[in-house]
Amino acid sequence: MTTQESKKLWMACGVGLIWFLILLWPLLGIQPEGLEFGKTFKVFGYIAVAAVFIMFFYQIKEAGHLDAVGDPIVSAKGRFQELYEKTPRWILLSIVLGFAIVFPLVTGRYAHDVSISVLIYICLGLGLNIVVGLAGLLDLGYIAFYGVGAYTYALMSLHFGMSFWLCLPIAGVTAAVAGSIVGYPTLRMRGDYLAIVTLGFGEIVRLIFNNWMGLTNGPNGILSIPRPDIFGFELNKLWMLYYVILVIAVITIIAVYRLNFSRIGRAWEAIREDETAAELMGVNTFLLKLLAYAMGATFAGFAGAFFAARMRFVGPESFTFLESAMVLAMVVLGGMGSIPGVILGVLALVALPELFREFELYRMLVFGGTMTLMMLIRPAGIWPASRVGRRSEEAD
Amino acid sequence: MANLTLDDICVRFGGLQALTDVSFSLTEGEVVGLIGPNGAGKTTVFNVITGVYKASSGKVDYDGSTITGLRPYQVLSMGIARTFQNIRLFQNMTALENCMVAQHSRSKVGVIGAVLRSSAQRREEEVIAEKSQKALDFMGLGDKTDEVASNLPYGHQRRLEIARALASEPQTILLDEPAAGLNPAESVELMEYIGHITDLGINVLMVEHDMKVVMGICSRIVVLDHGVMIAEGLPGEIRKNPTVIEAYLGQ
Ligand SMILES: Nc1ncnc2c1ncn2[C@@H]1O[C@H](COP(=O)(O)OP(=O)(O)OP(=O)(O)O)[C@@H](O)[C@H]1O
Ligand SMILES: [Mg+2]
């Protein structure tokens, strides 16, 4: 690297730091007691030192002084990749599945709780992935279908005493119907308009939960929803519920994978790539978009029914726009259209905030920073969809 | 009997009369050229046939039935496939997948079959892949199967569009400026491919500015100017037609 370039980089670094200071000071320095500078400069000092240190390191690396350390790492990574590609897929999958099965036996209640939410979000993420990742339709009200599934189970089990296992498919169907109702008016819309309309529908559904006192008990929600049972045996431990959602998640993964690599999945992807061309190449785009909404909603419905059974309570505040945004963030962060990507995205967005608990006050700040950084480093997601030659490969 | 007949087609965009009483037909095994200066309404003719635009009056008949008012995917399943003036491939999908999409209307396994991966579904997938591969082979792209469309060179992308149209097993194919942007050698190659297509018994309606290509392979030519058909006839006649020469020179 020339001195010229090096100078430019240091300039950019300096400008960035000054910009950061301008942002930081109003947050830390403006207090009810008056203006304060000490704290701002203390925090800024730490960050400036860290930034200079990283810059320094980067320049050494660019200059080639670190090759002795870097090269073995790169080649190790290459070898790992090779190993990954050589290992048959079923071995990798059984390792992951084996881990998922053993996991609750060796961990405690807190881990069970977090892993159950990871699995719920995997179902939601994969469902939304059909709509956003495959069919390319931006849906900002997706969580409404999760709510429809949850209320379906809550009401059916309380009023008719129906079992969880019977309600699960029914919740899928009611959510799919809701999905089609939302999808229908948006069929002729594209892009931004679609986003606004789905956002509106999501809110409408939440307001219905909130205000239809007679049916949903309004903002108070529905209490004491029965737990799932197996042959009359109530699943009353958290780890038992973990296995229920694990089964639902595995079924979701298989179903979404198979849909993805079928004629339906191809048609969805064609719509995402170029809707007009897809229609002209024989895809009934209205029907397939409706199907994408309905299928996406179905998996949210399953997850919702489980959610109601696990919390034993449903209320409208579980289904706000923020939740839709979270699920969408998982899909985008992980890699749209990629199943392992979505799973990693879920892990990142559910597990990371848990890991950051020790940062307490700054937890959400660190979380937001990590997300921004990840999108800068890997704009296509953690594990982007690999389309090259994979779609036609028939691996079962 | 894949006869395509346009009958007094008029198309209006607000105040603009894009097509006025356009009538011509395309019979089995024919290659008809559709030419005219820029903005004459050639692409609009394609869009009316394939159901993208609604004709304000007139009708399109195909195979003995009226296809005006059908949705584009229905027109394709009737057996009319097309390519686009500006390449519109599914950019992030492989060459084979692009062709497999065109088989959508020729296959029928639904969601449940796909999720259960029934034997019928697997058999159908095999057939789809086989036919799509054949379409690629036909257009000389047999070794580009797993190549992502956007990575193909321009000339190959043009051919892939035709391969995709062929993969839908059409009886009629509409080509919108297939030689646009090709170098002379590629144009010659393309003419050969179009010749092979007609050998399959598929009739071709082609918009093209490259007169060498048009005169070389078309058995009949229709000339549009400002949405009006100003001439129709054999290549030799069109070349000498004074109205046509004037329309092109007046441009
Ligand atoms: N969707 C539309 N809305 C309004 N006007 C349109 C539309 N599509 C085409 N036109 C107009 O109709 C006329 C014919 O357009 P068309 O694209 O059919 O021409 P063309 O013969 O294909 O020209 P080119 O050689 O440039 O491709 C043009 O004046 C164009 O501006
Ligand atoms: Mg045109």
XYZ file of C-alpha atoms and ligand atoms in Angstrom:
679
model
C 0.000 0.000 0.000
C 1.299 3.437 -0.858
C 1.610 6.201 1.699
C -1.034 8.075 -0.249
C -3.611 5.349 0.242
C -2.616 4.885 3.830
C -3.101 8.581 4.494
C -6.540 8.464 2.905
C -7.555 5.582 5.157
C -6.434 7.402 8.285
C -8.366 10.455 7.112
C -11.513 8.377 6.686
C -10.986 6.847 10.104
C -10.608 10.302 11.652
C -13.738 11.642 9.958
C -15.654 8.572 11.162
C -14.518 9.137 14.725
C -15.516 12.795 14.669
C -18.908 11.877 13.262
C -19.289 9.318 16.032
C -18.446 11.937 18.640
C -21.094 14.281 17.251
C -23.634 11.486 17.569
C -22.444 10.365 20.973
C -22.288 13.620 22.828
C -25.999 14.564 22.695
C -26.836 11.072 23.965
C -24.455 11.059 26.899
C -23.693 14.708 27.512
C -27.100 16.356 27.681
C -28.394 15.682 31.161
C -31.277 17.179 33.134
C -28.643 18.769 35.411
C -26.933 20.501 32.524
C -24.227 19.737 29.992
C -21.557 17.209 30.767
C -18.398 16.291 28.890
C -16.394 13.916 31.042
C -18.413 10.784 30.430
C -18.641 11.372 26.686
C -14.903 11.682 26.344
C -14.275 8.651 28.485
C -16.459 6.440 26.255
C -15.157 8.157 23.137
C -11.591 7.610 24.315
C -12.087 3.856 24.575
C -13.631 3.658 21.154
C -11.040 5.895 19.523
C -8.214 3.783 20.936
C -9.919 0.609 19.734
C -10.485 2.089 16.265
C -6.878 3.269 15.945
C -5.676 -0.126 17.090
C -7.833 -1.926 14.507
C -6.714 0.469 11.777
C -3.101 -0.123 12.695
C -3.589 -3.854 12.567
C -5.368 -3.618 9.243
C -2.517 -1.634 7.722
C 0.065 -4.125 8.917
C -2.006 -6.898 7.417
C -2.383 -5.072 4.113
C 1.352 -4.486 4.052
C 1.804 -8.239 4.235
C 3.536 -8.410 7.619
C 0.907 -10.754 8.984
C 0.986 -13.308 6.184
C 2.861 -15.696 8.441
C -0.188 -15.785 10.705
C -2.883 -15.225 8.067
C -1.929 -17.846 5.504
C -2.352 -20.875 7.786
C -5.778 -19.534 8.785
C -6.841 -19.133 5.171
C -5.627 -22.581 4.213
C -7.302 -24.100 7.288
C -10.514 -22.459 6.186
C -10.050 -23.891 2.708
C -9.479 -27.365 4.112
C -12.534 -27.037 6.318
C -14.611 -26.045 3.283
C -13.279 -29.048 1.398
C -14.134 -31.337 4.294
C -17.609 -29.844 4.438
C -18.164 -30.420 0.760
C -16.841 -33.976 0.855
C -18.880 -35.126 3.836
C -22.195 -36.561 2.692
C -25.053 -34.293 3.599
C -26.921 -36.850 5.651
C -23.978 -37.144 8.053
C -23.968 -33.398 8.645
C -27.724 -33.381 9.055
C -27.673 -36.245 11.542
C -25.011 -34.475 13.577
C -27.189 -31.356 13.743
C -30.306 -33.360 14.504
C -28.489 -35.471 17.109
C -27.328 -32.291 18.782
C -30.871 -30.910 18.761
C -32.179 -34.122 20.364
C -29.525 -34.340 23.074
C -29.532 -30.625 23.800
C -32.327 -30.454 26.423
C -30.924 -33.444 28.316
C -27.729 -31.622 29.155
C -29.015 -28.100 29.686
C -31.249 -26.273 32.115
C -34.551 -24.469 32.060
C -33.181 -21.195 30.769
C -31.569 -22.902 27.767
C -34.808 -24.770 27.103
C -36.691 -21.519 27.106
C -34.317 -19.837 24.650
C -34.127 -22.885 22.380
C -37.924 -23.124 22.230
C -38.100 -19.565 21.022
C -35.347 -20.295 18.506
C -37.404 -23.176 17.108
C -40.599 -21.109 16.981
C -38.781 -18.398 15.077
C -37.316 -20.991 12.718
C -40.865 -21.969 11.729
C -41.814 -18.309 11.345
C -38.651 -17.429 9.471
C -38.992 -20.320 7.032
C -42.649 -19.492 6.433
C -41.848 -15.849 5.747
C -38.961 -17.006 3.594
C -41.481 -18.536 1.192
C -43.218 -15.188 0.756
C -40.210 -12.870 0.847
C -37.274 -15.046 -0.144
C -38.836 -17.270 -2.788
C -41.780 -15.351 -4.220
C -40.147 -11.964 -3.588
C -43.227 -10.362 -2.024
C -42.462 -8.003 0.830
C -44.782 -8.836 3.716
C -44.713 -6.555 6.750
C -47.769 -8.015 8.480
C -46.659 -11.612 8.616
C -46.992 -11.965 12.383
C -50.780 -11.659 12.039
C -50.910 -15.285 10.820
C -48.931 -16.377 13.853
C -51.635 -14.653 15.888
C -54.422 -16.332 13.933
C -52.840 -19.729 14.647
C -52.443 -18.924 18.331
C -56.020 -17.720 18.760
C -57.335 -20.667 16.777
C -55.811 -23.124 19.201
C -56.729 -21.050 22.239
C -60.398 -20.805 21.275
C -60.809 -24.319 19.938
C -59.265 -25.946 22.964
C -61.126 -23.801 25.505
C -64.556 -23.844 23.899
C -64.632 -27.256 22.308
C -62.021 -29.073 24.343
C -60.202 -30.128 21.198
C -56.738 -31.631 21.551
C -53.589 -29.823 20.492
C -52.800 -32.333 17.774
C -56.197 -31.869 16.165
C -55.999 -28.106 16.453
C -52.542 -27.905 14.904
C -53.666 -28.615 11.321
C -56.805 -26.522 11.868
C -54.625 -23.596 12.971
C -52.596 -24.091 9.783
C -55.752 -23.967 7.691
C -57.248 -20.875 9.378
C -53.921 -19.089 9.012
C -53.778 -20.101 5.340
C -57.280 -18.724 4.816
C -56.246 -15.489 6.524
C -53.153 -15.438 4.305
C -55.261 -15.748 1.182
C -57.616 -13.003 2.345
C -54.666 -10.661 2.854
C -53.015 -11.822 -0.342
C -55.993 -11.433 -2.628
C -56.262 -7.630 -2.793
C -52.490 -7.290 -3.157
C -52.184 -9.504 -6.218
C -51.953 -6.604 -8.638
C -49.593 -4.601 -6.464
C -45.847 -4.453 -6.470
C -43.056 -3.288 -4.222
C -43.748 -0.414 -1.885
C -47.528 -0.540 -2.197
C -47.515 -4.194 -1.268
C -45.454 -3.469 1.840
C -47.871 -0.758 2.987
C -50.964 -2.898 2.416
C -49.552 -5.919 4.272
C -48.478 -3.618 7.080
C -52.040 -2.315 7.286
C -53.536 -5.782 7.295
C -51.212 -6.893 10.071
C -52.432 -3.991 12.183
C -56.078 -4.706 11.341
C -55.724 -8.284 12.561
C -54.078 -7.118 15.773
C -56.852 -4.555 16.320
C -59.430 -7.283 15.844
C -57.721 -9.365 18.550
C -57.642 -6.268 20.707
C -61.236 -5.154 20.269
C -63.430 -8.163 19.630
C -64.185 -8.578 23.320
C -66.764 -11.298 22.832
C -64.411 -13.628 21.008
C -60.871 -12.808 22.066
C -61.435 -11.187 25.466
C -59.741 -8.062 24.097
C -56.546 -6.708 25.612
C -56.843 -9.045 28.602
C -56.137 -11.993 26.362
C -57.113 -15.612 26.862
C -55.865 -17.397 29.956
C -55.251 -20.992 31.040
C -54.989 -22.560 27.634
C -54.421 -26.335 27.988
C -51.020 -27.824 27.316
C -50.527 -30.430 24.598
C -50.859 -34.028 25.676
C -49.939 -37.442 24.332
C -52.496 -40.217 24.978
C -53.916 -38.301 27.899
C -50.510 -37.603 29.387
C -50.041 -33.879 29.806
C -46.707 -32.522 28.562
C -46.105 -30.328 31.580
C -42.329 -29.947 31.500
C -40.533 -27.418 29.373
C -38.218 -30.002 27.814
C -41.209 -32.028 26.641
C -42.524 -28.970 24.845
C -39.080 -28.538 23.347
C -39.498 -31.868 21.569
C -42.966 -30.901 20.321
C -41.666 -27.743 18.661
C -38.583 -29.613 17.444
C -40.848 -32.014 15.541
C -42.883 -29.124 14.128
C -39.699 -27.309 13.094
C -38.195 -30.384 11.427
C -41.412 -30.969 9.492
C -41.395 -27.299 8.471
C -37.790 -27.510 7.288
C -38.458 -30.633 5.207
C -41.677 -29.240 3.745
C -40.132 -25.889 2.832
C -37.084 -27.603 1.351
C -39.188 -29.848 -0.829
C -41.446 -27.022 -1.938
C -38.374 -24.965 -2.772
C -37.019 -27.660 -5.068
C -40.256 -28.407 -6.844
C -42.139 -26.965 -9.767
C -43.991 -24.707 -7.322
C -40.773 -23.372 -5.800
C -39.334 -22.721 -9.240
C -42.451 -20.799 -10.228
C -42.139 -18.698 -7.042
C -38.544 -17.912 -7.823
C -39.454 -17.010 -11.387
C -42.018 -14.545 -10.011
C -39.352 -13.047 -7.788
C -36.924 -12.702 -10.688
C -39.377 -11.224 -13.197
C -43.091 -11.393 -12.636
C -44.117 -10.417 -16.160
C -41.756 -12.909 -17.750
C -42.971 -15.615 -15.356
C -46.577 -15.024 -16.364
C -45.612 -15.079 -20.037
C -43.736 -18.343 -19.534
C -46.881 -20.037 -18.298
C -46.939 -19.357 -14.554
C -50.348 -18.353 -13.230
C -48.840 -15.598 -11.141
C -52.048 -14.677 -9.279
C -52.600 -18.227 -8.118
C -48.973 -18.818 -7.195
C -48.651 -15.571 -5.276
C -51.797 -16.448 -3.376
C -50.333 -19.878 -2.732
C -47.126 -18.310 -1.430
C -49.115 -16.219 1.057
C -51.190 -19.208 2.083
C -48.223 -21.575 2.521
C -46.193 -18.987 4.401
C -49.157 -18.354 6.689
C -49.674 -22.078 7.282
C -46.278 -22.493 8.934
C -46.884 -19.363 10.998
C -50.207 -20.910 12.037
C -48.492 -24.081 13.283
C -45.976 -22.017 15.209
C -48.781 -19.876 16.634
C -50.749 -22.864 17.915
C -47.642 -24.128 19.668
C -46.934 -20.670 21.070
C -50.408 -20.523 22.634
C -49.967 -23.988 24.134
C -46.539 -23.173 25.488
C -47.373 -19.779 27.031
C -50.865 -20.953 28.072
C -51.878 -17.395 27.330
C -52.469 -15.314 24.224
C -52.924 -11.576 24.064
C -52.820 -9.058 21.233
C -49.537 -7.495 22.345
C -47.604 -10.587 21.229
C -48.412 -9.809 17.607
C -47.193 -6.277 17.033
C -45.423 -4.885 14.003
C -42.128 -5.160 15.843
C -42.455 -8.943 15.752
C -43.032 -8.911 11.986
C -39.980 -6.725 11.605
C -37.920 -9.110 13.745
C -38.849 -12.133 11.637
C -38.147 -10.191 8.465
C -34.757 -9.167 9.866
C -33.954 -12.824 10.550
C -34.737 -13.775 6.963
C -32.769 -10.912 5.454
C -29.822 -11.253 7.814
C -29.548 -14.992 7.291
C -29.875 -14.892 3.523
C -33.151 -14.651 1.647
C -34.268 -17.847 -0.011
C -31.728 -19.998 1.815
C -32.969 -22.456 4.429
C -29.697 -22.814 6.414
C -29.344 -19.049 6.108
C -32.710 -18.389 7.707
C -31.891 -20.805 10.533
C -28.593 -19.031 11.184
C -30.385 -15.688 11.006
C -32.809 -16.852 13.690
C -29.962 -18.087 15.861
C -28.168 -14.776 15.451
C -31.174 -12.646 16.323
C -32.570 -14.753 19.175
C -29.380 -16.070 20.718
C -27.177 -12.972 20.333
C -29.342 -10.693 22.486
C -29.205 -13.400 25.145
C -25.411 -13.522 24.961
C -25.261 -9.751 25.187
C -27.217 -9.697 28.418
C -24.067 -8.808 30.309
C -23.876 -5.505 28.445
C -27.174 -4.685 30.135
C -27.862 -1.054 29.298
C -26.000 -1.195 26.003
C -27.422 -4.570 24.998
C -29.691 -3.258 22.281
C -27.008 -0.844 21.082
C -24.505 -3.683 20.684
C -27.203 -5.762 19.041
C -28.027 -3.019 16.539
C -24.341 -2.437 15.882
C -23.752 -6.134 15.210
C -26.663 -6.241 12.805
C -25.439 -3.200 10.904
C -21.939 -4.620 10.733
C -23.140 -7.994 9.477
C -25.177 -6.398 6.724
C -22.129 -4.348 5.705
C -19.814 -7.352 5.643
C -22.243 -9.871 4.155
C -24.991 -7.994 2.339
C -26.416 -11.199 0.865
C -26.841 -12.740 4.313
C -24.818 -15.055 6.526
C -25.435 -18.052 4.299
C -26.706 -16.818 0.945
C -28.851 -19.066 -1.210
C -26.632 -21.007 -3.583
C -28.477 -21.455 -6.790
C -25.694 -22.676 -8.989
C -26.535 -26.145 -10.159
C -28.174 -27.075 -6.903
C -31.795 -26.737 -7.759
C -31.904 -29.610 -10.208
C -29.802 -31.881 -8.038
C -32.101 -34.497 -6.598
C -30.774 -35.244 -3.149
C -33.259 -36.814 -0.834
C -53.518 -26.377 -37.157
C -51.679 -23.669 -35.286
C -53.018 -20.752 -37.317
C -52.730 -17.353 -35.729
C -55.027 -14.677 -37.101
C -55.219 -11.029 -36.081
C -58.492 -9.431 -37.025
C -58.818 -5.599 -37.094
C -56.806 -5.096 -33.930
C -56.841 -1.580 -32.475
C -54.897 -0.557 -29.372
C -55.104 2.826 -27.712
C -52.925 4.165 -24.885
C -54.766 7.220 -23.659
C -54.600 9.601 -26.605
C -52.097 7.528 -28.547
C -53.423 5.162 -31.175
C -50.674 2.524 -31.049
C -52.323 0.082 -33.489
C -55.036 0.756 -36.044
C -56.927 -2.089 -37.722
C -54.037 -4.498 -37.913
C -54.979 -7.784 -39.593
C -52.685 -10.536 -40.767
C -52.230 -14.212 -40.214
C -49.546 -16.781 -39.627
C -50.102 -20.293 -40.875
C -48.413 -23.531 -40.066
C -44.722 -23.803 -40.828
C -44.404 -20.172 -41.880
C -41.799 -17.604 -40.841
C -43.333 -14.148 -40.994
C -41.322 -10.988 -40.421
C -42.872 -7.965 -38.713
C -40.914 -4.820 -39.505
C -41.310 -1.084 -39.211
C -39.517 2.013 -37.927
C -39.018 2.611 -34.196
C -42.264 3.045 -32.304
C -44.314 1.547 -35.126
C -46.128 -0.786 -32.733
C -44.362 -4.115 -33.354
C -43.851 -5.013 -29.715
C -47.406 -3.890 -29.053
C -48.600 -6.534 -31.549
C -46.740 -9.178 -29.519
C -48.192 -7.871 -26.298
C -51.719 -8.036 -27.677
C -51.277 -11.590 -28.922
C -49.838 -12.792 -25.606
C -52.465 -11.061 -23.500
C -50.252 -8.437 -21.859
C -52.266 -5.592 -23.427
C -55.978 -5.589 -24.104
C -57.027 -4.688 -27.630
C -59.562 -1.834 -27.653
C -61.258 -3.600 -30.539
C -60.706 -6.541 -32.831
C -59.823 -10.122 -31.992
C -57.042 -12.656 -32.124
C -57.841 -16.228 -33.144
C -55.597 -19.186 -32.571
C -56.141 -22.805 -33.382
C -59.802 -22.147 -34.169
C -60.657 -20.315 -30.956
C -60.524 -16.692 -29.846
C -57.680 -15.907 -27.463
C -58.350 -12.201 -26.896
C -58.963 -11.651 -23.188
C -56.979 -14.668 -22.044
C -54.301 -14.156 -19.413
C -50.689 -14.469 -20.667
C -50.120 -17.844 -18.967
C -53.214 -19.201 -20.719
C -51.944 -17.986 -24.077
C -48.704 -19.849 -23.432
C -50.496 -23.043 -22.580
C -52.405 -22.694 -25.887
C -48.994 -23.032 -27.545
C -47.739 -19.486 -28.173
C -44.377 -18.678 -26.584
C -42.331 -15.525 -26.961
C -39.030 -13.836 -26.296
C -38.413 -10.225 -25.319
C -36.827 -7.248 -27.000
C -34.864 -6.522 -23.835
C -33.683 -9.834 -22.433
C -35.911 -10.927 -19.565
C -34.359 -14.096 -18.227
C -34.697 -15.216 -14.630
C -31.281 -13.788 -13.902
C -30.376 -15.644 -10.717
C -31.542 -19.040 -11.903
C -29.489 -21.492 -13.910
C -29.986 -22.017 -17.625
C -31.723 -25.314 -16.972
C -34.012 -23.824 -14.321
C -34.981 -21.059 -16.714
C -36.210 -23.689 -19.133
C -37.809 -25.757 -16.375
C -40.006 -22.793 -15.431
C -41.415 -22.862 -18.963
C -42.586 -26.421 -18.314
C -44.786 -25.178 -15.488
C -47.914 -25.128 -17.602
C -47.181 -28.616 -18.946
C -46.915 -30.209 -15.499
C -49.379 -30.412 -12.657
C -48.150 -31.855 -9.341
C -49.311 -29.520 -6.572
C -48.221 -28.576 -3.071
C -49.115 -31.867 -1.437
C -47.318 -33.922 -4.059
C -44.262 -31.713 -3.693
C -44.187 -31.882 0.118
C -44.682 -35.663 0.181
C -42.339 -36.063 -2.774
C -44.587 -38.714 -4.252
C -43.299 -41.011 -6.957
C -45.518 -39.192 -9.456
C -43.837 -35.938 -8.485
C -40.350 -37.365 -8.902
C -41.204 -38.844 -12.269
C -42.658 -35.543 -13.414
C -39.562 -33.645 -12.258
C -37.400 -36.008 -14.296
C -39.487 -35.434 -17.392
C -39.347 -31.658 -16.877
C -35.567 -31.707 -16.515
C -35.182 -33.954 -19.544
C -37.307 -31.786 -21.825
C -35.587 -28.640 -20.592
C -32.175 -30.145 -21.253
C -33.337 -31.004 -24.753
C -34.346 -27.405 -25.367
C -30.906 -26.253 -24.219
C -29.186 -28.809 -26.437
C -31.301 -27.672 -29.347
C -30.099 -24.082 -28.993
C -26.479 -25.197 -28.572
C -26.387 -24.496 -24.843
C -26.115 -28.110 -23.731
C -22.929 -27.472 -21.782
C -24.324 -24.403 -20.008
C -26.915 -26.309 -17.983
C -25.794 -25.214 -14.512
C -24.575 -21.779 -15.509
C -26.445 -18.917 -13.824
C -28.231 -16.904 -16.513
C -26.680 -13.562 -15.603
C -23.185 -15.044 -16.019
C -23.765 -16.068 -19.621
C -22.387 -13.884 -22.412
C -24.943 -11.715 -24.171
C -25.246 -13.887 -27.265
C -25.906 -16.963 -25.146
C -28.514 -15.103 -23.137
C -30.371 -14.317 -26.363
C -30.270 -17.994 -27.279
C -31.311 -19.046 -23.786
C -34.425 -16.912 -24.166
C -35.323 -18.859 -27.277
C -34.489 -22.144 -25.541
C -36.772 -21.182 -22.672
C -39.582 -20.410 -25.090
C -39.025 -23.740 -26.838
C -39.050 -25.597 -23.513
C -42.737 -24.765 -23.194
C -43.341 -26.979 -26.249
C -44.999 -24.281 -28.365
C -46.477 -24.519 -31.844
C -45.938 -20.830 -32.468
C -43.037 -18.732 -31.334
C -42.823 -14.948 -31.335
C -39.291 -13.533 -31.465
C -38.832 -9.847 -30.612
C -35.597 -8.661 -32.220
C -33.618 -11.857 -31.585
C -30.563 -10.525 -33.431
C -30.394 -7.186 -31.590
C -26.902 -6.640 -30.254
C -25.415 -9.686 -31.969
C -22.347 -9.442 -34.183
C -22.639 -10.525 -37.841
C -21.243 -14.027 -37.164
C -23.702 -14.568 -34.322
C -26.559 -13.323 -36.500
C -25.740 -15.907 -39.143
C -25.657 -18.595 -36.467
C -28.995 -17.398 -35.152
C -30.555 -17.649 -38.587
C -29.508 -21.293 -38.705
C -31.113 -21.961 -35.329
C -34.345 -20.301 -36.447
C -34.221 -22.518 -39.519
C -34.028 -25.578 -37.254
C -37.018 -24.318 -35.289
C -39.171 -24.144 -38.399
C -38.005 -27.668 -39.276
C -39.777 -28.785 -36.100
C -43.027 -27.500 -37.612
C -43.153 -24.475 -35.326
C -44.266 -21.286 -37.000
C -42.359 -18.120 -36.261
C -43.409 -14.487 -36.100
C -40.327 -12.333 -35.889
C -39.673 -8.648 -35.297
C -36.251 -7.726 -36.568
C -34.372 -4.638 -37.642
C -31.506 -6.528 -39.250
C -32.726 -6.681 -42.854
C -30.222 -9.402 -43.761
C -31.806 -11.673 -41.195
C -35.365 -10.737 -42.171
C -34.862 -11.084 -45.917
C -32.877 -14.259 -45.388
C -35.411 -16.374 -43.537
C -38.873 -14.854 -43.727
C -41.329 -16.260 -46.204
C -43.598 -13.261 -45.794
C -43.229 -9.776 -44.348
C -45.710 -7.419 -42.687
C -44.771 -3.740 -42.441
C -46.126 -1.417 -39.749
C -45.772 2.341 -39.550
C -47.356 4.438 -36.794
C -49.559 1.502 -35.912
C -50.902 1.081 -39.432
C -50.125 -1.831 -41.718
C -48.653 -0.243 -44.790
C -47.607 -3.366 -46.674
C -47.639 -7.134 -46.646
C -45.929 -9.467 -49.080
C -42.913 -11.499 -50.122
C -39.436 -10.207 -49.195
C -38.693 -9.253 -52.787
C -41.871 -7.207 -53.109
C -41.350 -5.446 -49.780
C -37.816 -4.450 -50.713
C -39.117 -2.593 -53.778
C -42.324 -1.222 -52.230
C -42.157 2.635 -52.430
C -44.396 3.189 -49.371
C -42.077 1.046 -47.273
C -38.967 2.797 -48.518
C -40.562 6.157 -47.773
C -41.562 5.099 -44.241
C -37.993 4.071 -43.486
C -36.400 7.098 -45.151
C -38.813 9.534 -43.537
C -37.652 8.394 -40.143
N -47.678 0.620 -22.056
C -47.681 1.679 -22.889
N -48.239 2.829 -22.500
C -48.240 3.894 -23.327
N -47.717 3.907 -24.550
C -47.124 2.771 -24.993
C -47.072 1.595 -24.177
N -46.428 0.631 -24.866
C -46.095 1.160 -26.035
N -46.514 2.450 -26.119
C -46.351 3.332 -27.273
O -46.843 2.663 -28.413
C -46.042 2.915 -29.524
C -45.561 1.612 -30.135
O -44.620 1.010 -29.243
P -43.919 -0.362 -29.545
O -43.075 -0.695 -28.362
O -44.924 -1.359 -29.936
O -42.974 -0.022 -30.770
P -41.958 -0.933 -31.558
O -42.423 -0.990 -32.944
O -41.756 -2.211 -30.845
O -40.648 -0.040 -31.488
P -39.116 -0.466 -31.316
O -38.592 -0.728 -32.675
O -38.494 0.746 -30.702
O -39.097 -1.641 -30.423
C -44.895 3.807 -29.064
O -45.213 5.138 -29.393
C -44.889 3.617 -27.577
O -44.461 4.791 -26.931
Mg -40.294 -3.152 -29.877
